[in-house]
Amino acid sequence: MRVGFGFDTHQLVESRPLIIGGISIEHYKGSLGHSDGDVLIHAICDALLGAMGLADIGTYFPDYNPELAGIDSKILLEKVVNIMDSEGYVISNIDTTIVLQKPKLMPFVQKMKETLCPLLSINTNQMGIKAKTSEKMGFIGREEGVSAYAIVLISTKTNS
């Protein structure tokens, strides 16, 4: 068994879509990024890569690559899952926390799980998604940014 930790943060700006956990959330601000700016998926990718002892998401999907401009982060997640599969690992469980002042994310958590779990080949009871605010403190509290944290437990595949 191996553990990996991931973190991501993005600036929030007007006129960008807010995409978190693979879903679009109605809001007047969205994540600024080279891709779609999905902090949750990016944190999960980093956690999975770290658990395998590999480099971070930026090494595999650099922000200077024009082919990745605006890419759907679910595609990046699928690529990381393919790496994990080829390395002989499966996910035991994932636990995540998203920190965003507004909008409130709890109404979207189940849909995020239903979107992400099939991509990860896990059941919804193998993934935790928590939504927090920063109690109006710091850049998140001022609604200037969003952050996400992820921890994963992976194990080697067993022969059936």
PDB file of C-alpha atoms in Angstrom:
ATOM      1  CA  MET A   1       0.000   0.000   0.000  1.00  0.00           C
ATOM      2  CA  ARG A   2       1.169   3.479  -0.822  1.00  0.00           C
ATOM      3  CA  VAL A   3      -0.100   6.921   0.164  1.00  0.00           C
ATOM      4  CA  GLY A   4      -0.022  10.082  -1.939  1.00  0.00           C
ATOM      5  CA  PHE A   5      -0.908  13.681  -1.140  1.00  0.00           C
ATOM      6  CA  GLY A   6      -1.929  16.367  -3.624  1.00  0.00           C
ATOM      7  CA  PHE A   7      -2.663  20.069  -3.479  1.00  0.00           C
ATOM      8  CA  ASP A   8      -3.727  22.650  -6.035  1.00  0.00           C
ATOM      9  CA  THR A   9      -4.834  26.250  -5.973  1.00  0.00           C
ATOM     10  CA  HIS A  10      -6.119  28.608  -8.642  1.00  0.00           C
ATOM     11  CA  GLN A  11      -6.964  32.260  -8.842  1.00  0.00           C
ATOM     12  CA  LEU A  12     -10.646  33.078  -9.389  1.00  0.00           C
ATOM     13  CA  VAL A  13     -11.463  35.573 -12.128  1.00  0.00           C
ATOM     14  CA  GLU A  14     -14.596  36.823 -13.825  1.00  0.00           C
ATOM     15  CA  SER A  15     -15.610  35.469 -17.232  1.00  0.00           C
ATOM     16  CA  ARG A  16     -14.165  31.980 -16.650  1.00  0.00           C
ATOM     17  CA  PRO A  17     -16.228  28.860 -15.949  1.00  0.00           C
ATOM     18  CA  LEU A  18     -16.039  27.388 -12.452  1.00  0.00           C
ATOM     19  CA  ILE A  19     -15.283  23.700 -12.901  1.00  0.00           C
ATOM     20  CA  ILE A  20     -14.648  21.616  -9.822  1.00  0.00           C
ATOM     21  CA  GLY A  21     -14.725  17.856  -9.585  1.00  0.00           C
ATOM     22  CA  GLY A  22     -15.443  17.516 -13.276  1.00  0.00           C
ATOM     23  CA  ILE A  23     -18.662  19.520 -13.170  1.00  0.00           C
ATOM     24  CA  SER A  24     -19.556  23.082 -14.108  1.00  0.00           C
ATOM     25  CA  ILE A  25     -20.895  25.199 -11.249  1.00  0.00           C
ATOM     26  CA  GLU A  26     -22.849  28.371 -11.916  1.00  0.00           C
ATOM     27  CA  HIS A  27     -20.886  31.330 -10.528  1.00  0.00           C
ATOM     28  CA  TYR A  28     -19.697  34.709 -11.748  1.00  0.00           C
ATOM     29  CA  LYS A  29     -16.047  33.721 -11.242  1.00  0.00           C
ATOM     30  CA  GLY A  30     -14.070  30.717 -12.383  1.00  0.00           C
ATOM     31  CA  SER A  31     -10.594  29.243 -12.055  1.00  0.00           C
ATOM     32  CA  LEU A  32      -7.795  30.812 -14.050  1.00  0.00           C
ATOM     33  CA  GLY A  33      -5.552  28.136 -15.491  1.00  0.00           C
ATOM     34  CA  HIS A  34      -3.943  26.734 -18.602  1.00  0.00           C
ATOM     35  CA  SER A  35      -6.447  23.869 -18.528  1.00  0.00           C
ATOM     36  CA  ASP A  36     -10.029  24.212 -17.300  1.00  0.00           C
ATOM     37  CA  GLY A  37      -8.586  24.968 -13.833  1.00  0.00           C
ATOM     38  CA  ASP A  38     -10.264  22.093 -11.976  1.00  0.00           C
ATOM     39  CA  VAL A  39      -8.421  22.228  -8.633  1.00  0.00           C
ATOM     40  CA  LEU A  40      -9.978  19.044  -7.302  1.00  0.00           C
ATOM     41  CA  ILE A  41      -8.947  16.900 -10.240  1.00  0.00           C
ATOM     42  CA  HIS A  42      -5.482  18.453 -10.255  1.00  0.00           C
ATOM     43  CA  ALA A  43      -5.017  17.659  -6.545  1.00  0.00           C
ATOM     44  CA  ILE A  44      -6.195  14.076  -7.122  1.00  0.00           C
ATOM     45  CA  CYS A  45      -3.784  13.682 -10.062  1.00  0.00           C
ATOM     46  CA  ASP A  46      -0.878  14.911  -7.940  1.00  0.00           C
ATOM     47  CA  ALA A  47      -1.838  12.570  -5.097  1.00  0.00           C
ATOM     48  CA  LEU A  48      -1.996   9.563  -7.432  1.00  0.00           C
ATOM     49  CA  LEU A  49       1.287  10.441  -9.113  1.00  0.00           C
ATOM     50  CA  GLY A  50       2.946  10.989  -5.740  1.00  0.00           C
ATOM     51  CA  ALA A  51       1.693   7.669  -4.401  1.00  0.00           C
ATOM     52  CA  MET A  52       3.424   5.974  -7.318  1.00  0.00           C
ATOM     53  CA  GLY A  53       6.648   7.887  -6.640  1.00  0.00           C
ATOM     54  CA  LEU A  54       6.323   9.835  -9.879  1.00  0.00           C
ATOM     55  CA  ALA A  55       6.696  13.528 -10.714  1.00  0.00           C
ATOM     56  CA  ASP A  56       3.902  16.067 -10.326  1.00  0.00           C
ATOM     57  CA  ILE A  57       1.065  16.920 -12.704  1.00  0.00           C
ATOM     58  CA  GLY A  58       3.018  19.833 -14.201  1.00  0.00           C
ATOM     59  CA  THR A  59       5.729  17.458 -15.388  1.00  0.00           C
ATOM     60  CA  TYR A  60       3.241  15.303 -17.284  1.00  0.00           C
ATOM     61  CA  PHE A  61       0.963  18.141 -18.427  1.00  0.00           C
ATOM     62  CA  PRO A  62       3.034  21.370 -18.555  1.00  0.00           C
ATOM     63  CA  ASP A  63       1.294  24.728 -18.762  1.00  0.00           C
ATOM     64  CA  TYR A  64       3.539  25.757 -21.645  1.00  0.00           C
ATOM     65  CA  ASN A  65       2.139  23.016 -23.894  1.00  0.00           C
ATOM     66  CA  PRO A  66      -0.324  24.711 -26.273  1.00  0.00           C
ATOM     67  CA  GLU A  67      -2.076  21.385 -26.945  1.00  0.00           C
ATOM     68  CA  LEU A  68      -3.240  21.385 -23.317  1.00  0.00           C
ATOM     69  CA  ALA A  69      -4.704  24.910 -23.375  1.00  0.00           C
ATOM     70  CA  GLY A  70      -8.264  24.735 -22.047  1.00  0.00           C
ATOM     71  CA  ILE A  71      -8.197  20.928 -21.810  1.00  0.00           C
ATOM     72  CA  ASP A  72     -10.890  19.198 -19.779  1.00  0.00           C
ATOM     73  CA  SER A  73      -9.131  18.016 -16.614  1.00  0.00           C
ATOM     74  CA  LYS A  74     -11.094  14.761 -16.721  1.00  0.00           C
ATOM     75  CA  ILE A  75      -8.876  13.860 -19.695  1.00  0.00           C
ATOM     76  CA  LEU A  76      -5.780  14.500 -17.576  1.00  0.00           C
ATOM     77  CA  LEU A  77      -7.238  12.320 -14.821  1.00  0.00           C
ATOM     78  CA  GLU A  78      -7.893   9.509 -17.285  1.00  0.00           C
ATOM     79  CA  LYS A  79      -4.266   9.708 -18.419  1.00  0.00           C
ATOM     80  CA  VAL A  80      -3.025   9.512 -14.817  1.00  0.00           C
ATOM     81  CA  VAL A  81      -5.317   6.529 -14.150  1.00  0.00           C
ATOM     82  CA  ASN A  82      -3.842   4.850 -17.256  1.00  0.00           C
ATOM     83  CA  ILE A  83      -0.344   5.420 -15.841  1.00  0.00           C
ATOM     84  CA  MET A  84      -1.486   3.949 -12.523  1.00  0.00           C
ATOM     85  CA  ASP A  85      -2.962   0.938 -14.302  1.00  0.00           C
ATOM     86  CA  SER A  86       0.232   0.358 -16.296  1.00  0.00           C
ATOM     87  CA  GLU A  87       2.271   0.622 -13.073  1.00  0.00           C
ATOM     88  CA  GLY A  88       0.084  -2.113 -11.539  1.00  0.00           C
ATOM     89  CA  TYR A  89      -1.847  -0.130  -8.936  1.00  0.00           C
ATOM     90  CA  VAL A  90      -5.489   0.257  -7.958  1.00  0.00           C
ATOM     91  CA  ILE A  91      -7.096   2.858  -5.744  1.00  0.00           C
ATOM     92  CA  SER A  92      -8.181   1.794  -2.269  1.00  0.00           C
ATOM     93  CA  ASN A  93      -9.689   5.143  -1.355  1.00  0.00           C
ATOM     94  CA  ILE A  94      -9.418   8.901  -1.859  1.00  0.00           C
ATOM     95  CA  ASP A  95     -10.218  11.691   0.581  1.00  0.00           C
ATOM     96  CA  THR A  96     -10.382  15.308  -0.549  1.00  0.00           C
ATOM     97  CA  THR A  97     -11.133  18.796   0.730  1.00  0.00           C
ATOM     98  CA  ILE A  98     -12.076  21.798  -1.407  1.00  0.00           C
ATOM     99  CA  VAL A  99     -11.677  25.258   0.146  1.00  0.00           C
ATOM    100  CA  LEU A 100     -13.829  27.943  -1.478  1.00  0.00           C
ATOM    101  CA  GLN A 101     -15.691  30.844   0.089  1.00  0.00           C
ATOM    102  CA  LYS A 102     -18.491  31.047  -2.476  1.00  0.00           C
ATOM    103  CA  PRO A 103     -20.506  29.417  -3.865  1.00  0.00           C
ATOM    104  CA  LYS A 104     -21.369  26.720  -1.337  1.00  0.00           C
ATOM    105  CA  LEU A 105     -20.328  23.370  -2.781  1.00  0.00           C
ATOM    106  CA  MET A 106     -22.154  20.812  -0.657  1.00  0.00           C
ATOM    107  CA  PRO A 107     -25.112  20.669  -3.102  1.00  0.00           C
ATOM    108  CA  PHE A 108     -22.656  19.554  -5.813  1.00  0.00           C
ATOM    109  CA  VAL A 109     -20.611  16.957  -3.920  1.00  0.00           C
ATOM    110  CA  GLN A 110     -22.689  13.930  -4.909  1.00  0.00           C
ATOM    111  CA  LYS A 111     -22.575  14.896  -8.588  1.00  0.00           C
ATOM    112  CA  MET A 112     -18.783  15.343  -8.333  1.00  0.00           C
ATOM    113  CA  LYS A 113     -18.469  11.846  -6.878  1.00  0.00           C
ATOM    114  CA  GLU A 114     -20.748  10.404  -9.562  1.00  0.00           C
ATOM    115  CA  THR A 115     -18.601  12.095 -12.226  1.00  0.00           C
ATOM    116  CA  LEU A 116     -15.166  11.208 -10.831  1.00  0.00           C
ATOM    117  CA  CYS A 117     -15.613   7.708  -9.414  1.00  0.00           C
ATOM    118  CA  PRO A 118     -16.234   5.985 -12.779  1.00  0.00           C
ATOM    119  CA  LEU A 119     -13.087   7.640 -14.160  1.00  0.00           C
ATOM    120  CA  LEU A 120     -11.151   6.334 -11.161  1.00  0.00           C
ATOM    121  CA  SER A 121     -12.718   2.841 -11.281  1.00  0.00           C
ATOM    122  CA  ILE A 122     -13.913   3.147  -7.682  1.00  0.00           C
ATOM    123  CA  ASN A 123     -17.280   3.192  -5.931  1.00  0.00           C
ATOM    124  CA  THR A 124     -18.647   6.395  -4.434  1.00  0.00           C
ATOM    125  CA  ASN A 125     -18.066   5.003  -0.929  1.00  0.00           C
ATOM    126  CA  GLN A 126     -14.329   4.950  -1.726  1.00  0.00           C
ATOM    127  CA  MET A 127     -14.204   8.723  -2.189  1.00  0.00           C
ATOM    128  CA  GLY A 128     -14.685  11.510   0.304  1.00  0.00           C
ATOM    129  CA  ILE A 129     -15.239  15.077  -0.823  1.00  0.00           C
ATOM    130  CA  LYS A 130     -15.509  17.766   1.812  1.00  0.00           C
ATOM    131  CA  ALA A 131     -16.310  21.412   1.094  1.00  0.00           C
ATOM    132  CA  LYS A 132     -14.993  24.114   3.411  1.00  0.00           C
ATOM    133  CA  THR A 133     -14.699  27.890   3.492  1.00  0.00           C
ATOM    134  CA  SER A 134     -11.804  29.834   4.967  1.00  0.00           C
ATOM    135  CA  GLU A 135     -14.179  31.786   7.232  1.00  0.00           C
ATOM    136  CA  LYS A 136     -13.632  34.913   5.104  1.00  0.00           C
ATOM    137  CA  MET A 137      -9.894  34.946   5.831  1.00  0.00           C
ATOM    138  CA  GLY A 138      -7.069  35.207   3.301  1.00  0.00           C
ATOM    139  CA  PHE A 139      -7.238  35.023  -0.485  1.00  0.00           C
ATOM    140  CA  ILE A 140      -9.931  32.355  -0.381  1.00  0.00           C
ATOM    141  CA  GLY A 141     -12.023  34.359   2.066  1.00  0.00           C
ATOM    142  CA  ARG A 142     -11.753  37.397  -0.197  1.00  0.00           C
ATOM    143  CA  GLU A 143     -13.029  35.179  -3.049  1.00  0.00           C
ATOM    144  CA  GLU A 144      -9.764  35.558  -4.967  1.00  0.00           C
ATOM    145  CA  GLY A 145      -8.975  31.848  -5.177  1.00  0.00           C
ATOM    146  CA  VAL A 146      -9.843  28.228  -4.555  1.00  0.00           C
ATOM    147  CA  SER A 147      -7.738  25.358  -3.205  1.00  0.00           C
ATOM    148  CA  ALA A 148      -8.096  21.592  -3.007  1.00  0.00           C
ATOM    149  CA  TYR A 149      -6.303  18.872  -1.079  1.00  0.00           C
ATOM    150  CA  ALA A 150      -6.320  15.142  -1.781  1.00  0.00           C
ATOM    151  CA  ILE A 151      -4.899  12.070  -0.148  1.00  0.00           C
ATOM    152  CA  VAL A 152      -5.026   8.652  -1.773  1.00  0.00           C
ATOM    153  CA  LEU A 153      -4.286   5.102  -0.755  1.00  0.00           C
ATOM    154  CA  ILE A 154      -3.290   2.790  -3.582  1.00  0.00           C
ATOM    155  CA  SER A 155      -2.302  -0.857  -3.580  1.00  0.00           C
ATOM    156  CA  THR A 156      -0.840  -3.277  -6.051  1.00  0.00           C
ATOM    157  CA  LYS A 157      -3.254  -5.222  -8.216  1.00  0.00           C
ATOM    158  CA  THR A 158      -3.988  -8.721  -7.071  1.00  0.00           C
ATOM    159  CA  ASN A 159      -4.253 -11.616  -9.492  1.00  0.00           C
ATOM    160  CA  SER A 160      -7.707 -13.174  -9.550  1.00  0.00           C
TER     161      SER A 160
END
